[in-house]
PDB file of C-alpha atoms in Angstrom:
ATOM      1  CA  UNK A  32      -1.702 -21.653  -1.415  1.00  0.00           C
ATOM      2  CA  UNK A  33       1.696 -21.096  -3.884  1.00  0.00           C
ATOM      3  CA  UNK A  34       3.506 -19.069  -2.027  1.00  0.00           C
ATOM      4  CA  UNK A  35       6.685 -18.760  -2.445  1.00  0.00           C
ATOM      5  CA  UNK A  36       8.588 -19.739   1.006  1.00  0.00           C
ATOM      6  CA  UNK A  37      10.400 -16.389   0.977  1.00  0.00           C
ATOM      7  CA  UNK A  38       6.890 -14.734   1.536  1.00  0.00           C
ATOM      8  CA  UNK A  39       7.435 -12.485   4.803  1.00  0.00           C
ATOM      9  CA  UNK A  40       4.654 -13.765   7.084  1.00  0.00           C
ATOM     10  CA  UNK A  41       3.277  -9.720   6.899  1.00  0.00           C
ATOM     11  CA  UNK A  42       2.538 -10.621   3.205  1.00  0.00           C
ATOM     12  CA  UNK A  43       0.665 -13.309   3.877  1.00  0.00           C
ATOM     13  CA  UNK A  44      -1.133 -12.739   6.466  1.00  0.00           C
ATOM     14  CA  UNK A  45      -2.627  -9.166   5.525  1.00  0.00           C
ATOM     15  CA  UNK A  46      -3.346 -11.674   1.410  1.00  0.00           C
ATOM     16  CA  UNK A  47      -4.597 -14.183   3.218  1.00  0.00           C
ATOM     17  CA  UNK A  48      -6.883 -11.360   5.191  1.00  0.00           C
ATOM     18  CA  UNK A  49      -7.996  -9.232   2.583  1.00  0.00           C
ATOM     19  CA  UNK A  50      -9.139 -11.857   0.321  1.00  0.00           C
ATOM     20  CA  UNK A  51     -11.013 -14.060   3.231  1.00  0.00           C
ATOM     21  CA  UNK A  52     -12.551 -10.829   3.633  1.00  0.00           C
ATOM     22  CA  UNK A  53     -12.980  -9.963   0.074  1.00  0.00           C
ATOM     23  CA  UNK A  54     -13.920 -13.108  -1.294  1.00  0.00           C
ATOM     24  CA  UNK A  55     -12.325 -12.641  -4.249  1.00  0.00           C
ATOM     25  CA  UNK A  56      -9.561 -11.421  -6.282  1.00  0.00           C
ATOM     26  CA  UNK A  57      -6.652  -8.478  -4.158  1.00  0.00           C
ATOM     27  CA  UNK A  58      -4.512  -6.238  -4.307  1.00  0.00           C
ATOM     28  CA  UNK A  59      -3.094  -5.700  -1.195  1.00  0.00           C
ATOM     29  CA  UNK A  60      -1.093  -1.516  -0.601  1.00  0.00           C
ATOM     30  CA  UNK A  61       0.079  -2.747   2.566  1.00  0.00           C
ATOM     31  CA  UNK A  62       2.150   0.875   2.871  1.00  0.00           C
ATOM     32  CA  UNK A  63       5.116   1.067   6.266  1.00  0.00           C
ATOM     33  CA  UNK A  64       8.297   1.231   6.006  1.00  0.00           C
ATOM     34  CA  UNK A  65       8.565  -0.660   2.819  1.00  0.00           C
ATOM     35  CA  UNK A  66       5.405   0.102   0.203  1.00  0.00           C
ATOM     36  CA  UNK A  67       4.130  -3.643  -0.265  1.00  0.00           C
ATOM     37  CA  UNK A  68       1.544  -4.882  -3.555  1.00  0.00           C
ATOM     38  CA  UNK A  69       0.255  -8.502  -2.879  1.00  0.00           C
ATOM     39  CA  UNK A  70      -1.932 -10.027  -5.309  1.00  0.00           C
ATOM     40  CA  UNK A  71      -3.975 -11.908  -4.405  1.00  0.00           C
ATOM     41  CA  UNK A  72      -5.836 -14.290  -6.826  1.00  0.00           C
ATOM     42  CA  UNK A  73     -10.543 -15.024  -6.832  1.00  0.00           C
ATOM     43  CA  UNK A  74      -9.315 -18.568  -5.468  1.00  0.00           C
ATOM     44  CA  UNK A  75      -6.512 -17.249  -2.716  1.00  0.00           C
ATOM     45  CA  UNK A  76      -4.000 -17.771  -4.427  1.00  0.00           C
ATOM     46  CA  UNK A  77      -0.571 -15.833  -3.890  1.00  0.00           C
ATOM     47  CA  UNK A  78       0.518 -14.087  -7.282  1.00  0.00           C
ATOM     48  CA  UNK A  79       3.516 -11.774  -6.396  1.00  0.00           C
ATOM     49  CA  UNK A  80       4.022  -7.956  -5.894  1.00  0.00           C
ATOM     50  CA  UNK A  81       6.105  -5.914  -5.884  1.00  0.00           C
ATOM     51  CA  UNK A  82       8.009  -3.942  -2.834  1.00  0.00           C
ATOM     52  CA  UNK A  83      10.042  -0.076  -3.218  1.00  0.00           C
ATOM     53  CA  UNK A  84      10.605   1.623  -0.108  1.00  0.00           C
ATOM     54  CA  UNK A  85       8.242   3.367   1.474  1.00  0.00           C
ATOM     55  CA  UNK A  86       7.499   7.013   2.310  1.00  0.00           C
ATOM     56  CA  UNK A  87       9.977   7.773   5.513  1.00  0.00           C
ATOM     57  CA  UNK A  88      12.838   5.206   4.297  1.00  0.00           C
ATOM     58  CA  UNK A  89      12.496   7.546   0.590  1.00  0.00           C
ATOM     59  CA  UNK A  90      12.817  10.081   2.589  1.00  0.00           C
ATOM     60  CA  UNK A  91      15.582   9.351   4.944  1.00  0.00           C
ATOM     61  CA  UNK A  92      17.826   8.013   1.438  1.00  0.00           C
ATOM     62  CA  UNK A  93      16.946  11.254   0.125  1.00  0.00           C
ATOM     63  CA  UNK A  94      18.756  13.720   2.746  1.00  0.00           C
ATOM     64  CA  UNK A  95      21.871  10.506   3.317  1.00  0.00           C
ATOM     65  CA  UNK A  96      21.886  10.190  -0.503  1.00  0.00           C
ATOM     66  CA  UNK A  97      22.168  14.082  -1.421  1.00  0.00           C
ATOM     67  CA  UNK A  98      24.333  17.709   0.460  1.00  0.00           C
ATOM     68  CA  UNK A  99      21.374  20.034  -0.231  1.00  0.00           C
ATOM     69  CA  UNK A 100      18.313  17.636   0.819  1.00  0.00           C
ATOM     70  CA  UNK A 101      17.117  18.168   4.479  1.00  0.00           C
ATOM     71  CA  UNK A 102      15.952  15.434   6.087  1.00  0.00           C
ATOM     72  CA  UNK A 103      12.298  15.356   6.954  1.00  0.00           C
ATOM     73  CA  UNK A 104      12.384  12.386   9.100  1.00  0.00           C
ATOM     74  CA  UNK A 105       8.797  10.569  10.052  1.00  0.00           C
ATOM     75  CA  UNK A 106       6.862  12.935   9.472  1.00  0.00           C
ATOM     76  CA  UNK A 107       4.030  13.701  11.846  1.00  0.00           C
ATOM     77  CA  UNK A 108       0.908  11.331  11.895  1.00  0.00           C
ATOM     78  CA  UNK A 109      -1.456  14.231  10.989  1.00  0.00           C
ATOM     79  CA  UNK A 110       0.761  15.386   7.805  1.00  0.00           C
ATOM     80  CA  UNK A 111      -0.751  15.338   4.736  1.00  0.00           C
ATOM     81  CA  UNK A 112       0.285  14.610   1.378  1.00  0.00           C
ATOM     82  CA  UNK A 113       1.046  17.388  -0.246  1.00  0.00           C
ATOM     83  CA  UNK A 114      -1.841  17.188  -2.594  1.00  0.00           C
ATOM     84  CA  UNK A 115      -0.742  20.933  -4.879  1.00  0.00           C
ATOM     85  CA  UNK A 116       0.907  19.816  -8.579  1.00  0.00           C
ATOM     86  CA  UNK A 117       3.882  22.378  -7.468  1.00  0.00           C
ATOM     87  CA  UNK A 118       5.222  22.913  -4.515  1.00  0.00           C
ATOM     88  CA  UNK A 119       7.459  26.016  -3.835  1.00  0.00           C
ATOM     89  CA  UNK A 120       9.930  24.580  -1.350  1.00  0.00           C
ATOM     90  CA  UNK A 121      12.111  21.710  -0.508  1.00  0.00           C
ATOM     91  CA  UNK A 122      10.010  20.010   1.589  1.00  0.00           C
ATOM     92  CA  UNK A 123       7.172  19.907   0.363  1.00  0.00           C
ATOM     93  CA  UNK A 124       9.129  18.949  -2.891  1.00  0.00           C
ATOM     94  CA  UNK A 125      10.434  15.800  -1.115  1.00  0.00           C
ATOM     95  CA  UNK A 126       6.506  14.657  -0.073  1.00  0.00           C
ATOM     96  CA  UNK A 127       5.080  15.625  -3.057  1.00  0.00           C
ATOM     97  CA  UNK A 128       7.359  13.660  -5.442  1.00  0.00           C
ATOM     98  CA  UNK A 129       7.388  10.527  -2.901  1.00  0.00           C
ATOM     99  CA  UNK A 130       4.103  10.298  -2.686  1.00  0.00           C
ATOM    100  CA  UNK A 131       2.705  10.513  -5.864  1.00  0.00           C
ATOM    101  CA  UNK A 132       5.130   8.429  -6.800  1.00  0.00           C
ATOM    102  CA  UNK A 133       4.220   6.195  -4.795  1.00  0.00           C
ATOM    103  CA  UNK A 134       0.603   6.605  -5.639  1.00  0.00           C
ATOM    104  CA  UNK A 135       1.488   6.404  -9.225  1.00  0.00           C
ATOM    105  CA  UNK A 136       3.224   2.645  -8.295  1.00  0.00           C
ATOM    106  CA  UNK A 137       0.001   1.550  -6.795  1.00  0.00           C
ATOM    107  CA  UNK A 138      -1.834   2.194  -9.723  1.00  0.00           C
ATOM    108  CA  UNK A 139       0.299   0.944 -12.190  1.00  0.00           C
ATOM    109  CA  UNK A 140       0.523  -1.940 -10.314  1.00  0.00           C
ATOM    110  CA  UNK A 141      -3.387  -1.348  -9.948  1.00  0.00           C
ATOM    111  CA  UNK A 142      -4.190  -1.652 -13.762  1.00  0.00           C
ATOM    112  CA  UNK A 143      -2.144  -4.434 -14.687  1.00  0.00           C
ATOM    113  CA  UNK A 144      -3.289  -7.140 -11.927  1.00  0.00           C
ATOM    114  CA  UNK A 145      -6.649  -5.482 -12.933  1.00  0.00           C
ATOM    115  CA  UNK A 146      -6.347  -7.105 -16.646  1.00  0.00           C
ATOM    116  CA  UNK A 147      -5.040 -10.543 -14.946  1.00  0.00           C
ATOM    117  CA  UNK A 148      -8.713 -10.482 -13.032  1.00  0.00           C
ATOM    118  CA  UNK A 149     -10.983  -7.827 -13.679  1.00  0.00           C
ATOM    119  CA  UNK A 150     -12.876  -8.658 -10.506  1.00  0.00           C
ATOM    120  CA  UNK A 151      -9.999  -7.192  -8.589  1.00  0.00           C
ATOM    121  CA  UNK A 152      -9.980  -5.261  -5.274  1.00  0.00           C
ATOM    122  CA  UNK A 153      -7.761  -3.149  -4.221  1.00  0.00           C
ATOM    123  CA  UNK A 154      -7.274  -2.993  -0.413  1.00  0.00           C
ATOM    124  CA  UNK A 155      -4.719  -0.682   1.977  1.00  0.00           C
ATOM    125  CA  UNK A 156      -3.070  -1.154   4.974  1.00  0.00           C
ATOM    126  CA  UNK A 157      -0.537  -0.338   7.069  1.00  0.00           C
ATOM    127  CA  UNK A 158       1.069   2.429   9.121  1.00  0.00           C
ATOM    128  CA  UNK A 159       1.264   5.059   6.250  1.00  0.00           C
ATOM    129  CA  UNK A 160      -2.040   3.572   4.967  1.00  0.00           C
ATOM    130  CA  UNK A 161      -4.236   6.373   5.952  1.00  0.00           C
ATOM    131  CA  UNK A 162      -1.955   9.170   5.290  1.00  0.00           C
ATOM    132  CA  UNK A 163      -1.281   7.581   1.108  1.00  0.00           C
ATOM    133  CA  UNK A 164      -4.862   6.559   1.266  1.00  0.00           C
ATOM    134  CA  UNK A 165      -6.258   9.932  -0.614  1.00  0.00           C
ATOM    135  CA  UNK A 166      -3.687  10.011  -3.296  1.00  0.00           C
ATOM    136  CA  UNK A 167      -3.668   6.373  -3.842  1.00  0.00           C
ATOM    137  CA  UNK A 168      -7.688   7.061  -4.415  1.00  0.00           C
ATOM    138  CA  UNK A 169      -7.787  10.202  -6.776  1.00  0.00           C
ATOM    139  CA  UNK A 170      -5.119   8.076  -9.304  1.00  0.00           C
ATOM    140  CA  UNK A 171      -7.295   4.491  -8.730  1.00  0.00           C
ATOM    141  CA  UNK A 172     -10.356   6.818  -9.383  1.00  0.00           C
ATOM    142  CA  UNK A 173      -9.819   8.178 -13.208  1.00  0.00           C
ATOM    143  CA  UNK A 174      -9.724   3.895 -13.817  1.00  0.00           C
ATOM    144  CA  UNK A 175     -12.703   3.133 -12.642  1.00  0.00           C
ATOM    145  CA  UNK A 176     -10.914   1.764  -9.388  1.00  0.00           C
ATOM    146  CA  UNK A 177     -11.803   1.875  -6.461  1.00  0.00           C
ATOM    147  CA  UNK A 178      -9.288   1.556  -2.744  1.00  0.00           C
ATOM    148  CA  UNK A 179     -10.750   0.281   0.539  1.00  0.00           C
ATOM    149  CA  UNK A 180      -8.935   0.756   3.803  1.00  0.00           C
ATOM    150  CA  UNK A 181      -8.494  -2.108   6.119  1.00  0.00           C
ATOM    151  CA  UNK A 182      -6.131  -0.839   8.464  1.00  0.00           C
ATOM    152  CA  UNK A 183      -5.706  -3.735  10.921  1.00  0.00           C
ATOM    153  CA  UNK A 184      -5.732  -6.888   8.418  1.00  0.00           C
ATOM    154  CA  UNK A 185      -2.742  -8.549  10.047  1.00  0.00           C
ATOM    155  CA  UNK A 186      -3.717  -8.292  13.772  1.00  0.00           C
ATOM    156  CA  UNK A 187      -7.733  -9.826  12.248  1.00  0.00           C
ATOM    157  CA  UNK A 188      -5.721 -12.377  10.393  1.00  0.00           C
ATOM    158  CA  UNK A 189      -3.823 -13.487  13.754  1.00  0.00           C
ATOM    159  CA  UNK A 190      -6.891 -13.280  15.563  1.00  0.00           C
ATOM    160  CA  UNK A 191      -7.903 -15.937  13.158  1.00  0.00           C
ATOM    161  CA  UNK A 192      -4.612 -18.232  13.068  1.00  0.00           C
ATOM    162  CA  UNK A 193      -4.704 -18.055  16.834  1.00  0.00           C
ATOM    163  CA  UNK A 194      -5.586 -21.369  18.795  1.00  0.00           C
ATOM    164  CA  UNK A 195      -8.380 -21.306  21.650  1.00  0.00           C
ATOM    165  CA  UNK A 196      -7.374 -20.342  24.315  1.00  0.00           C
TER     166      UNK A 196
END
């Protein structure tokens, strides 16, 4: 309810299903091509969101817009985010900067959303969700917030709305 007509169906489905599962205010972190943050209030109403380029898109943009930065392309599924503070190689510096920047953006959004609703829960989904989750968890833990992995939110939502056969 109260969603704008231009809200993407993936964001609507993920927000609705996260609310159904938590039955409370939720910030959905959908880490895919785009990092989508969708806020749903305790009554299940869309309250807005944020969009920014996802991990691979940011890495490709840096390589495409500069002469010296390498094209990293898609990271392999087993690749881990850079957890160190000051990487020494260019590739590690790119991954560190992007991943920690994304985690900081999620933490800032979660803190702002929690001001509006102290019972806010944060959930993460999307193809890069497992990859980004440890960094976001570390950032949120400092503020007494936890993040919960719900990797199949959109598929679960679709299964709830499909007509019976």
